[in-house]
mmCIF file of C-alpha atoms in Angstrom:
data_model
loop_
_atom_site.group_PDB
_atom_site.id
_atom_site.type_symbol
_atom_site.label_atom_id
_atom_site.label_comp_id
_atom_site.label_asym_id
_atom_site.label_seq_id
_atom_site.Cartn_x
_atom_site.Cartn_y
_atom_site.Cartn_z
ATOM 1 C CA UNK A 1 -9.016 -33.971 -5.690
ATOM 2 C CA UNK A 2 -7.353 -37.192 -4.665
ATOM 3 C CA UNK A 3 -5.420 -38.144 -1.606
ATOM 4 C CA UNK A 4 -6.323 -39.791 1.668
ATOM 5 C CA UNK A 5 -7.965 -37.780 4.425
ATOM 6 C CA UNK A 6 -7.217 -38.380 8.064
ATOM 7 C CA UNK A 7 -9.314 -37.575 11.108
ATOM 8 C CA UNK A 8 -9.394 -34.024 12.286
ATOM 9 C CA UNK A 9 -7.002 -33.615 15.207
ATOM 10 C CA UNK A 10 -8.486 -32.718 18.590
ATOM 11 C CA UNK A 11 -8.959 -28.956 18.753
ATOM 12 C CA UNK A 12 -7.729 -28.577 15.198
ATOM 13 C CA UNK A 13 -9.394 -27.925 11.876
ATOM 14 C CA UNK A 14 -9.019 -29.365 8.430
ATOM 15 C CA UNK A 15 -6.273 -27.692 6.368
ATOM 16 C CA UNK A 16 -5.650 -28.633 2.748
ATOM 17 C CA UNK A 17 -2.004 -29.156 1.942
ATOM 18 C CA UNK A 18 -0.452 -29.267 -1.480
ATOM 19 C CA UNK A 19 3.030 -30.566 -2.212
ATOM 20 C CA UNK A 20 5.511 -27.779 -1.229
ATOM 21 C CA UNK A 21 7.025 -27.608 -4.671
ATOM 22 C CA UNK A 22 3.589 -27.153 -6.252
ATOM 23 C CA UNK A 23 2.671 -24.473 -3.729
ATOM 24 C CA UNK A 24 5.910 -22.623 -4.438
ATOM 25 C CA UNK A 25 5.385 -22.757 -8.185
ATOM 26 C CA UNK A 26 1.763 -21.639 -7.868
ATOM 27 C CA UNK A 27 2.734 -18.678 -5.657
ATOM 28 C CA UNK A 28 5.644 -17.841 -7.914
ATOM 29 C CA UNK A 29 3.494 -17.781 -11.022
ATOM 30 C CA UNK A 30 0.746 -15.777 -9.343
ATOM 31 C CA UNK A 31 3.133 -13.027 -8.273
ATOM 32 C CA UNK A 32 4.918 -13.081 -11.648
ATOM 33 C CA UNK A 33 1.541 -12.395 -13.333
ATOM 34 C CA UNK A 34 0.110 -9.745 -11.036
ATOM 35 C CA UNK A 35 3.211 -8.003 -9.669
ATOM 36 C CA UNK A 36 6.188 -8.743 -11.866
ATOM 37 C CA UNK A 37 4.222 -8.198 -15.089
ATOM 38 C CA UNK A 38 0.906 -6.580 -14.197
ATOM 39 C CA UNK A 39 2.325 -4.035 -11.835
ATOM 40 C CA UNK A 40 5.815 -3.362 -13.155
ATOM 41 C CA UNK A 41 5.627 -3.916 -16.958
ATOM 42 C CA UNK A 42 4.699 -0.265 -17.251
ATOM 43 C CA UNK A 43 8.319 0.631 -16.617
ATOM 44 C CA UNK A 44 9.870 -0.919 -19.757
ATOM 45 C CA UNK A 45 6.873 0.081 -21.919
ATOM 46 C CA UNK A 46 6.825 3.687 -20.736
ATOM 47 C CA UNK A 47 9.598 4.911 -23.117
ATOM 48 C CA UNK A 48 7.634 3.543 -26.116
ATOM 49 C CA UNK A 49 4.438 5.248 -24.902
ATOM 50 C CA UNK A 50 5.964 8.636 -24.286
ATOM 51 C CA UNK A 51 7.658 8.595 -27.698
ATOM 52 C CA UNK A 52 4.488 7.529 -29.577
ATOM 53 C CA UNK A 53 1.842 9.401 -27.596
ATOM 54 C CA UNK A 54 3.744 12.521 -26.544
ATOM 55 C CA UNK A 55 2.941 12.147 -22.845
ATOM 56 C CA UNK A 56 4.815 14.389 -20.457
ATOM 57 C CA UNK A 57 6.556 12.918 -17.482
ATOM 58 C CA UNK A 58 3.869 14.310 -15.173
ATOM 59 C CA UNK A 59 1.210 12.353 -17.105
ATOM 60 C CA UNK A 60 3.389 9.255 -17.060
ATOM 61 C CA UNK A 61 3.784 9.601 -13.301
ATOM 62 C CA UNK A 62 0.018 10.053 -12.854
ATOM 63 C CA UNK A 63 -0.652 6.783 -14.666
ATOM 64 C CA UNK A 64 1.810 5.015 -12.393
ATOM 65 C CA UNK A 65 0.259 6.571 -9.309
ATOM 66 C CA UNK A 66 -3.191 5.356 -10.365
ATOM 67 C CA UNK A 67 -1.850 1.800 -10.252
ATOM 68 C CA UNK A 68 -0.381 2.310 -6.821
ATOM 69 C CA UNK A 69 -3.594 3.875 -5.568
ATOM 70 C CA UNK A 70 -5.456 0.791 -6.712
ATOM 71 C CA UNK A 71 -2.868 -1.399 -4.954
ATOM 72 C CA UNK A 72 -3.173 0.630 -1.750
ATOM 73 C CA UNK A 73 -6.955 0.405 -1.586
ATOM 74 C CA UNK A 74 -7.046 -3.197 -2.692
ATOM 75 C CA UNK A 75 -4.505 -4.220 -0.124
ATOM 76 C CA UNK A 76 -6.272 -2.400 2.672
ATOM 77 C CA UNK A 77 -9.629 -3.912 1.715
ATOM 78 C CA UNK A 78 -8.125 -7.450 1.551
ATOM 79 C CA UNK A 79 -6.244 -7.062 4.829
ATOM 80 C CA UNK A 80 -9.215 -5.552 6.669
ATOM 81 C CA UNK A 81 -11.923 -8.000 5.568
ATOM 82 C CA UNK A 82 -11.052 -11.329 3.942
ATOM 83 C CA UNK A 83 -12.891 -12.139 0.717
ATOM 84 C CA UNK A 84 -15.882 -14.475 1.343
ATOM 85 C CA UNK A 85 -16.095 -17.908 -0.243
ATOM 86 C CA UNK A 86 -13.384 -19.891 -1.988
ATOM 87 C CA UNK A 87 -10.032 -18.056 -1.827
ATOM 88 C CA UNK A 88 -8.771 -19.995 -4.883
ATOM 89 C CA UNK A 89 -11.705 -18.701 -6.968
ATOM 90 C CA UNK A 90 -11.004 -15.114 -5.908
ATOM 91 C CA UNK A 91 -7.343 -15.621 -6.725
ATOM 92 C CA UNK A 92 -8.230 -16.912 -10.233
ATOM 93 C CA UNK A 93 -10.527 -13.933 -10.808
ATOM 94 C CA UNK A 94 -7.878 -11.482 -9.678
ATOM 95 C CA UNK A 95 -5.282 -13.081 -11.980
ATOM 96 C CA UNK A 96 -7.726 -12.883 -14.880
ATOM 97 C CA UNK A 97 -8.391 -9.230 -14.143
ATOM 98 C CA UNK A 98 -4.664 -8.566 -13.996
ATOM 99 C CA UNK A 99 -4.090 -10.211 -17.382
ATOM 100 C CA UNK A 100 -7.076 -8.524 -18.968
ATOM 101 C CA UNK A 101 -6.193 -5.006 -17.778
ATOM 102 C CA UNK A 102 -2.621 -5.462 -18.904
ATOM 103 C CA UNK A 103 -3.671 -6.451 -22.430
ATOM 104 C CA UNK A 104 -6.354 -3.741 -22.594
ATOM 105 C CA UNK A 105 -3.720 -1.034 -22.185
ATOM 106 C CA UNK A 106 -2.740 -1.713 -25.803
ATOM 107 C CA UNK A 107 -6.244 -1.129 -27.084
ATOM 108 C CA UNK A 108 -6.685 2.554 -26.206
ATOM 109 C CA UNK A 109 -4.823 5.858 -26.311
ATOM 110 C CA UNK A 110 -7.017 7.691 -23.823
ATOM 111 C CA UNK A 111 -5.449 8.984 -20.597
ATOM 112 C CA UNK A 112 -8.614 8.447 -18.538
ATOM 113 C CA UNK A 113 -8.854 4.868 -19.777
ATOM 114 C CA UNK A 114 -5.230 4.327 -18.730
ATOM 115 C CA UNK A 115 -5.918 5.646 -15.274
ATOM 116 C CA UNK A 116 -8.926 3.329 -14.883
ATOM 117 C CA UNK A 117 -7.097 0.258 -16.228
ATOM 118 C CA UNK A 118 -3.992 0.819 -14.083
ATOM 119 C CA UNK A 119 -6.151 1.410 -11.022
ATOM 120 C CA UNK A 120 -7.974 -1.904 -11.585
ATOM 121 C CA UNK A 121 -4.696 -3.630 -12.244
ATOM 122 C CA UNK A 122 -3.274 -2.364 -8.983
ATOM 123 C CA UNK A 123 -6.301 -3.509 -7.021
ATOM 124 C CA UNK A 124 -6.080 -6.960 -8.642
ATOM 125 C CA UNK A 125 -2.350 -7.134 -7.837
ATOM 126 C CA UNK A 126 -3.024 -6.392 -4.217
ATOM 127 C CA UNK A 127 -5.667 -9.098 -4.003
ATOM 128 C CA UNK A 128 -3.273 -11.587 -5.654
ATOM 129 C CA UNK A 129 -0.525 -10.684 -3.232
ATOM 130 C CA UNK A 130 -2.721 -11.215 -0.205
ATOM 131 C CA UNK A 131 -4.434 -14.395 -1.461
ATOM 132 C CA UNK A 132 -1.358 -16.022 -2.955
ATOM 133 C CA UNK A 133 0.560 -15.360 0.249
ATOM 134 C CA UNK A 134 -2.147 -16.736 2.478
ATOM 135 C CA UNK A 135 -2.869 -19.794 0.303
ATOM 136 C CA UNK A 136 0.780 -20.772 0.033
ATOM 137 C CA UNK A 137 2.467 -19.506 3.214
ATOM 138 C CA UNK A 138 -0.018 -20.979 5.676
ATOM 139 C CA UNK A 139 0.168 -24.386 3.975
ATOM 140 C CA UNK A 140 3.938 -24.291 3.731
ATOM 141 C CA UNK A 141 4.123 -23.456 7.473
ATOM 142 C CA UNK A 142 1.708 -26.320 8.245
ATOM 143 C CA UNK A 143 3.934 -28.691 6.236
ATOM 144 C CA UNK A 144 7.066 -27.407 7.946
ATOM 145 C CA UNK A 145 8.470 -26.173 4.634
ATOM 146 C CA UNK A 146 8.708 -22.376 5.112
ATOM 147 C CA UNK A 147 12.044 -22.537 3.342
ATOM 148 C CA UNK A 148 10.049 -22.543 0.094
ATOM 149 C CA UNK A 149 8.695 -19.054 0.875
ATOM 150 C CA UNK A 150 11.594 -17.384 -0.915
ATOM 151 C CA UNK A 151 10.618 -19.206 -4.120
ATOM 152 C CA UNK A 152 7.134 -17.774 -3.910
ATOM 153 C CA UNK A 153 8.321 -14.149 -3.717
ATOM 154 C CA UNK A 154 10.939 -14.768 -6.370
ATOM 155 C CA UNK A 155 7.933 -14.681 -8.699
ATOM 156 C CA UNK A 156 8.125 -10.854 -8.798
ATOM 157 C CA UNK A 157 11.656 -11.023 -10.228
ATOM 158 C CA UNK A 158 10.650 -13.792 -12.611
ATOM 159 C CA UNK A 159 7.797 -11.661 -13.983
ATOM 160 C CA UNK A 160 10.060 -8.604 -14.356
ATOM 161 C CA UNK A 161 12.634 -10.726 -16.214
ATOM 162 C CA UNK A 162 9.950 -12.151 -18.513
ATOM 163 C CA UNK A 163 8.635 -8.696 -19.326
ATOM 164 C CA UNK A 164 12.129 -7.340 -19.950
ATOM 165 C CA UNK A 165 12.503 -9.865 -22.771
ATOM 166 C CA UNK A 166 8.933 -9.736 -24.036
ATOM 167 C CA UNK A 167 8.597 -5.967 -24.348
ATOM 168 C CA UNK A 168 11.439 -5.263 -26.830
ATOM 169 C CA UNK A 169 10.595 -8.400 -28.793
ATOM 170 C CA UNK A 170 6.923 -7.332 -29.079
ATOM 171 C CA UNK A 171 7.882 -3.753 -30.020
ATOM 172 C CA UNK A 172 9.721 -5.228 -33.026
ATOM 173 C CA UNK A 173 12.262 -2.447 -33.069
ATOM 174 C CA UNK A 174 9.789 0.103 -34.411
ATOM 175 C CA UNK A 175 8.879 1.784 -31.129
ATOM 176 C CA UNK A 176 5.416 0.214 -31.180
ATOM 177 C CA UNK A 177 3.838 0.603 -27.721
ATOM 178 C CA UNK A 178 0.672 -1.456 -28.242
ATOM 179 C CA UNK A 179 2.289 -4.806 -29.032
ATOM 180 C CA UNK A 180 4.096 -5.113 -25.701
ATOM 181 C CA UNK A 181 0.880 -4.597 -23.737
ATOM 182 C CA UNK A 182 -1.012 -7.179 -25.804
ATOM 183 C CA UNK A 183 1.783 -9.750 -25.661
ATOM 184 C CA UNK A 184 2.364 -9.338 -21.918
ATOM 185 C CA UNK A 185 -1.353 -9.641 -21.358
ATOM 186 C CA UNK A 186 -1.383 -12.936 -23.265
ATOM 187 C CA UNK A 187 1.675 -14.175 -21.406
ATOM 188 C CA UNK A 188 -0.009 -13.304 -18.094
ATOM 189 C CA UNK A 189 -3.079 -15.281 -19.034
ATOM 190 C CA UNK A 190 -1.017 -18.325 -19.975
ATOM 191 C CA UNK A 191 0.980 -18.180 -16.732
ATOM 192 C CA UNK A 192 -2.169 -17.770 -14.656
ATOM 193 C CA UNK A 193 -3.851 -20.960 -15.853
ATOM 194 C CA UNK A 194 -1.591 -23.426 -13.938
ATOM 195 C CA UNK A 195 -1.993 -21.574 -10.620
ATOM 196 C CA UNK A 196 -5.458 -22.881 -9.800
ATOM 197 C CA UNK A 197 -4.553 -26.378 -10.963
ATOM 198 C CA UNK A 198 -1.436 -26.454 -8.748
ATOM 199 C CA UNK A 199 -3.390 -25.297 -5.731
ATOM 200 C CA UNK A 200 -5.954 -28.093 -6.282
ATOM 201 C CA UNK A 201 -3.358 -30.876 -5.954
ATOM 202 C CA UNK A 202 -3.177 -33.654 -3.355
ATOM 203 C CA UNK A 203 -4.359 -32.638 0.087
ATOM 204 C CA UNK A 204 -3.933 -33.847 3.642
ATOM 205 C CA UNK A 205 -5.190 -32.947 7.096
ATOM 206 C CA UNK A 206 -3.179 -31.402 9.830
ATOM 207 C CA UNK A 207 -3.671 -29.394 12.932
ATOM 208 C CA UNK A 208 -4.136 -25.738 12.223
ATOM 209 C CA UNK A 209 -2.738 -22.969 14.335
ATOM 210 C CA UNK A 210 -5.333 -21.812 16.830
ATOM 211 C CA UNK A 211 -6.932 -18.491 16.154
ATOM 212 C CA UNK A 212 -5.098 -15.610 17.703
ATOM 213 C CA UNK A 213 -7.007 -13.138 19.753
ATOM 214 C CA UNK A 214 -8.892 -10.545 17.764
ATOM 215 C CA UNK A 215 -7.398 -7.484 19.517
ATOM 216 C CA UNK A 216 -4.406 -6.006 17.800
ATOM 217 C CA UNK A 217 -1.673 -4.149 19.702
ATOM 218 C CA UNK A 218 1.660 -2.682 18.749
ATOM 219 C CA UNK A 219 5.039 -3.288 20.316
ATOM 220 C CA UNK A 220 7.344 -0.349 20.976
ATOM 221 C CA UNK A 221 8.815 1.024 17.757
ATOM 222 C CA UNK A 222 5.970 0.071 15.435
ATOM 223 C CA UNK A 223 5.065 3.607 14.502
ATOM 224 C CA UNK A 224 8.663 4.542 13.722
ATOM 225 C CA UNK A 225 9.099 1.415 11.629
ATOM 226 C CA UNK A 226 5.807 2.015 9.759
ATOM 227 C CA UNK A 227 7.064 5.535 8.871
ATOM 228 C CA UNK A 228 10.339 4.037 7.630
ATOM 229 C CA UNK A 229 8.355 1.608 5.502
ATOM 230 C CA UNK A 230 6.433 4.492 3.955
ATOM 231 C CA UNK A 231 9.642 6.403 3.189
ATOM 232 C CA UNK A 232 10.992 3.286 1.505
ATOM 233 C CA UNK A 233 7.849 3.134 -0.643
ATOM 234 C CA UNK A 234 8.552 6.693 -1.841
ATOM 235 C CA UNK A 235 12.297 6.094 -2.223
ATOM 236 C CA UNK A 236 12.227 2.994 -4.407
ATOM 237 C CA UNK A 237 9.315 3.763 -6.706
ATOM 238 C CA UNK A 238 10.755 6.741 -8.552
ATOM 239 C CA UNK A 239 13.652 4.753 -10.002
ATOM 240 C CA UNK A 240 11.473 1.610 -10.343
ATOM 241 C CA UNK A 241 9.031 3.607 -12.509
ATOM 242 C CA UNK A 242 11.371 5.705 -14.586
ATOM 243 C CA UNK A 243 14.691 3.885 -14.923
ATOM 244 C CA UNK A 244 13.913 2.608 -18.447
ATOM 245 C CA UNK A 245 12.875 6.104 -19.511
ATOM 246 C CA UNK A 246 16.072 7.500 -17.974
ATOM 247 C CA UNK A 247 18.125 5.169 -20.117
ATOM 248 C CA UNK A 248 16.067 5.803 -23.286
ATOM 249 C CA UNK A 249 16.466 9.601 -22.887
ATOM 250 C CA UNK A 250 20.281 9.440 -22.748
ATOM 251 C CA UNK A 251 21.900 8.499 -26.117
ATOM 252 C CA UNK A 252 25.001 7.214 -24.314
ATOM 253 C CA UNK A 253 22.910 4.782 -22.220
ATOM 254 C CA UNK A 254 20.371 3.743 -24.899
ATOM 255 C CA UNK A 255 22.239 0.529 -25.844
ATOM 256 C CA UNK A 256 21.476 -0.744 -22.318
ATOM 257 C CA UNK A 257 17.731 -0.052 -22.537
ATOM 258 C CA UNK A 258 16.704 -3.695 -22.951
ATOM 259 C CA UNK A 259 19.249 -4.990 -20.434
ATOM 260 C CA UNK A 260 18.504 -2.617 -17.539
ATOM 261 C CA UNK A 261 15.029 -4.054 -16.713
ATOM 262 C CA UNK A 262 16.340 -7.567 -17.085
ATOM 263 C CA UNK A 263 19.041 -6.754 -14.452
ATOM 264 C CA UNK A 264 16.242 -5.576 -12.118
ATOM 265 C CA UNK A 265 14.370 -8.846 -12.528
ATOM 266 C CA UNK A 266 17.361 -11.198 -12.244
ATOM 267 C CA UNK A 267 18.529 -9.420 -9.087
ATOM 268 C CA UNK A 268 15.034 -9.370 -7.565
ATOM 269 C CA UNK A 269 14.459 -13.163 -7.862
ATOM 270 C CA UNK A 270 16.895 -14.255 -5.097
ATOM 271 C CA UNK A 271 16.696 -11.051 -3.064
ATOM 272 C CA UNK A 272 13.999 -12.207 -0.619
ATOM 273 C CA UNK A 273 16.047 -15.204 0.423
ATOM 274 C CA UNK A 274 19.188 -13.055 0.795
ATOM 275 C CA UNK A 275 17.664 -10.343 2.923
ATOM 276 C CA UNK A 276 15.625 -12.862 4.883
ATOM 277 C CA UNK A 277 18.887 -14.525 5.847
ATOM 278 C CA UNK A 278 20.338 -11.132 6.744
ATOM 279 C CA UNK A 279 17.304 -10.357 8.880
ATOM 280 C CA UNK A 280 17.740 -13.558 10.868
ATOM 281 C CA UNK A 281 21.432 -12.939 11.289
ATOM 282 C CA UNK A 282 21.471 -9.204 12.084
ATOM 283 C CA UNK A 283 17.808 -8.425 13.145
ATOM 284 C CA UNK A 284 15.077 -7.346 10.764
ATOM 285 C CA UNK A 285 15.569 -3.633 11.591
ATOM 286 C CA UNK A 286 19.289 -3.661 10.851
ATOM 287 C CA UNK A 287 18.852 -5.659 7.657
ATOM 288 C CA UNK A 288 16.099 -3.231 6.587
ATOM 289 C CA UNK A 289 18.371 -0.243 7.242
ATOM 290 C CA UNK A 290 21.234 -1.839 5.351
ATOM 291 C CA UNK A 291 19.047 -2.672 2.347
ATOM 292 C CA UNK A 292 17.717 0.928 2.306
ATOM 293 C CA UNK A 293 21.286 2.279 2.086
ATOM 294 C CA UNK A 294 22.182 -0.173 -0.675
ATOM 295 C CA UNK A 295 19.120 0.895 -2.603
ATOM 296 C CA UNK A 296 19.947 4.579 -2.030
ATOM 297 C CA UNK A 297 23.302 3.903 -3.622
ATOM 298 C CA UNK A 298 21.566 2.361 -6.601
ATOM 299 C CA UNK A 299 19.271 5.354 -6.954
ATOM 300 C CA UNK A 300 22.265 7.746 -6.940
ATOM 301 C CA UNK A 301 24.126 5.647 -9.502
ATOM 302 C CA UNK A 302 21.110 5.761 -11.840
ATOM 303 C CA UNK A 303 21.563 9.545 -12.262
ATOM 304 C CA UNK A 304 25.214 10.167 -11.322
ATOM 305 C CA UNK A 305 26.974 7.081 -12.710
ATOM 306 C CA UNK A 306 27.509 8.494 -16.217
ATOM 307 C CA UNK A 307 27.919 5.209 -18.049
ATOM 308 C CA UNK A 308 26.332 1.930 -19.021
ATOM 309 C CA UNK A 309 27.945 -0.187 -16.304
ATOM 310 C CA UNK A 310 26.941 2.203 -13.473
ATOM 311 C CA UNK A 311 23.318 2.219 -14.648
ATOM 312 C CA UNK A 312 23.243 -1.574 -14.930
ATOM 313 C CA UNK A 313 24.716 -1.718 -11.418
ATOM 314 C CA UNK A 314 21.987 0.683 -10.282
ATOM 315 C CA UNK A 315 19.372 -1.599 -11.787
ATOM 316 C CA UNK A 316 20.844 -4.614 -10.015
ATOM 317 C CA UNK A 317 20.945 -2.801 -6.685
ATOM 318 C CA UNK A 318 17.322 -1.713 -7.123
ATOM 319 C CA UNK A 319 16.188 -5.227 -8.025
ATOM 320 C CA UNK A 320 18.297 -6.774 -5.323
ATOM 321 C CA UNK A 321 16.668 -4.725 -2.523
ATOM 322 C CA UNK A 322 13.078 -3.599 -3.160
ATOM 323 C CA UNK A 323 11.388 -7.027 -2.742
ATOM 324 C CA UNK A 324 13.726 -7.961 0.108
ATOM 325 C CA UNK A 325 12.710 -4.712 1.853
ATOM 326 C CA UNK A 326 9.043 -5.403 1.211
ATOM 327 C CA UNK A 327 9.354 -8.854 2.807
ATOM 328 C CA UNK A 328 11.460 -7.581 5.763
ATOM 329 C CA UNK A 329 8.905 -4.888 6.446
ATOM 330 C CA UNK A 330 5.937 -7.253 6.544
ATOM 331 C CA UNK A 331 7.771 -9.825 8.648
ATOM 332 C CA UNK A 332 8.869 -7.224 11.133
ATOM 333 C CA UNK A 333 5.370 -5.773 11.264
ATOM 334 C CA UNK A 334 4.097 -9.188 12.363
ATOM 335 C CA UNK A 335 6.870 -9.369 14.979
ATOM 336 C CA UNK A 336 5.901 -5.951 16.351
ATOM 337 C CA UNK A 337 2.218 -6.924 16.602
ATOM 338 C CA UNK A 338 0.496 -8.060 19.759
ATOM 339 C CA UNK A 339 -2.323 -10.424 18.915
ATOM 340 C CA UNK A 340 -3.901 -10.412 15.464
ATOM 341 C CA UNK A 341 -1.423 -8.628 13.108
ATOM 342 C CA UNK A 342 -3.948 -7.882 10.384
ATOM 343 C CA UNK A 343 -4.705 -4.266 11.388
ATOM 344 C CA UNK A 344 -1.018 -3.480 11.812
ATOM 345 C CA UNK A 345 -0.260 -5.003 8.445
ATOM 346 C CA UNK A 346 -2.998 -2.814 6.992
ATOM 347 C CA UNK A 347 -1.327 0.263 8.523
ATOM 348 C CA UNK A 348 2.015 -0.793 7.078
ATOM 349 C CA UNK A 349 0.431 -1.239 3.712
ATOM 350 C CA UNK A 350 -1.198 2.177 3.898
ATOM 351 C CA UNK A 351 2.125 3.799 4.783
ATOM 352 C CA UNK A 352 3.967 2.023 1.979
ATOM 353 C CA UNK A 353 1.123 2.616 -0.525
ATOM 354 C CA UNK A 354 0.955 6.315 0.246
ATOM 355 C CA UNK A 355 4.712 6.711 -0.294
ATOM 356 C CA UNK A 356 4.755 4.858 -3.608
ATOM 357 C CA UNK A 357 1.624 6.639 -4.819
ATOM 358 C CA UNK A 358 3.108 10.106 -4.250
ATOM 359 C CA UNK A 359 6.530 9.236 -5.753
ATOM 360 C CA UNK A 360 5.818 8.893 -9.496
ATOM 361 C CA UNK A 361 3.537 11.965 -9.724
ATOM 362 C CA UNK A 362 6.008 14.179 -7.788
ATOM 363 C CA UNK A 363 8.918 12.834 -9.843
ATOM 364 C CA UNK A 364 7.078 13.562 -13.093
ATOM 365 C CA UNK A 365 6.289 17.107 -12.022
ATOM 366 C CA UNK A 366 9.872 17.747 -10.918
ATOM 367 C CA UNK A 367 11.183 16.346 -14.228
ATOM 368 C CA UNK A 368 8.869 18.612 -16.233
ATOM 369 C CA UNK A 369 10.041 21.572 -14.140
ATOM 370 C CA UNK A 370 13.781 20.833 -14.179
ATOM 371 C CA UNK A 371 14.212 18.801 -17.398
ATOM 372 C CA UNK A 372 15.879 15.792 -15.720
ATOM 373 C CA UNK A 373 15.420 13.048 -13.139
ATOM 374 C CA UNK A 374 18.297 14.321 -11.022
ATOM 375 C CA UNK A 375 16.267 16.234 -8.465
ATOM 376 C CA UNK A 376 13.577 13.537 -7.844
ATOM 377 C CA UNK A 377 16.318 10.838 -7.651
ATOM 378 C CA UNK A 378 18.346 12.797 -5.114
ATOM 379 C CA UNK A 379 15.161 13.294 -3.073
ATOM 380 C CA UNK A 380 14.458 9.553 -3.287
ATOM 381 C CA UNK A 381 17.982 8.677 -2.110
ATOM 382 C CA UNK A 382 17.663 11.082 0.817
ATOM 383 C CA UNK A 383 14.323 9.537 1.700
ATOM 384 C CA UNK A 384 15.819 6.047 1.720
ATOM 385 C CA UNK A 385 18.659 7.259 4.000
ATOM 386 C CA UNK A 386 16.026 8.646 6.363
ATOM 387 C CA UNK A 387 14.189 5.342 6.319
ATOM 388 C CA UNK A 388 17.429 3.553 7.182
ATOM 389 C CA UNK A 389 18.019 5.915 10.118
ATOM 390 C CA UNK A 390 14.531 5.356 11.475
ATOM 391 C CA UNK A 391 14.766 1.574 11.153
ATOM 392 C CA UNK A 392 18.228 1.403 12.707
ATOM 393 C CA UNK A 393 17.040 3.216 15.788
#
């Protein structure tokens, strides 16, 4: 790696800095691979799988929950004890696992294999989220360019948008469910290659932030906000998992099947910047509450709208809030922490992960019992309203 090195500042330590644009692109690509594609590509592929393999909605929900269980455990492990050695190497390994498990979904028709692959994909996604955030955000902060942070988290929306175009193209109009997995796995691998190269660019030396004290405490309101975050996890994930299947199952909405997931991705890309601005202007709690209510409206529209435009609006409202809410929650968790925030972030992750793990399985069971997504969607909207009330307090 080239670039001049200066002397370590007194009391500081050597921090490697990459050009802010390169950092932003690296983080964006990493989250596009592991979250936008690896974690969420199941949604647009699900209708093809249920048609070809005859899975019930409860089985489809169980597969989704396996992914979220992997994410929960992976995030807790990464937050509790940082990976030893070179973080860039671990990031590259996690991206490779994400791409491989995505492609491997197209090579089997066994439910147990799906559960194992989606669990591994979720754990890899969590590791990528933690490592990509730390490798980019700390360096952006050291360079005084935190404004680029929104570009990093826009990667989730970018990955969703890419998969929304790749899935129907790979299916070739014949309902083939294997092609989309294989193509998206290959796309993930291609997008992952530049990440390590971008993070190995020119470096410099600067003073690092001194280590915070190891003890972690919680400011007043942390428990209530953590509960609200968990309710949000439950409330968003039902629509985020099944919206494509909802559209496929309704002949009047089927023409919008390929567009609905694209709307989610396009709306998600700028959402972190939008809700971050709202959090600075109104307070993080009020912005979180507002975003929960907007998302609840989107959830209701997905089942009560009765037309193509309402369901596309629902998709845009979902995409325009769920990543913004995720970012607001983590930022506010840091604000409500006294000392090292790592343990409190782990608790927030556990709350969120539990909510989003329960959601798909419960929604699948309710669908199989009632014959529609109405009941689980109404429950999700009510949960989001409860999350808004808790956060607003």
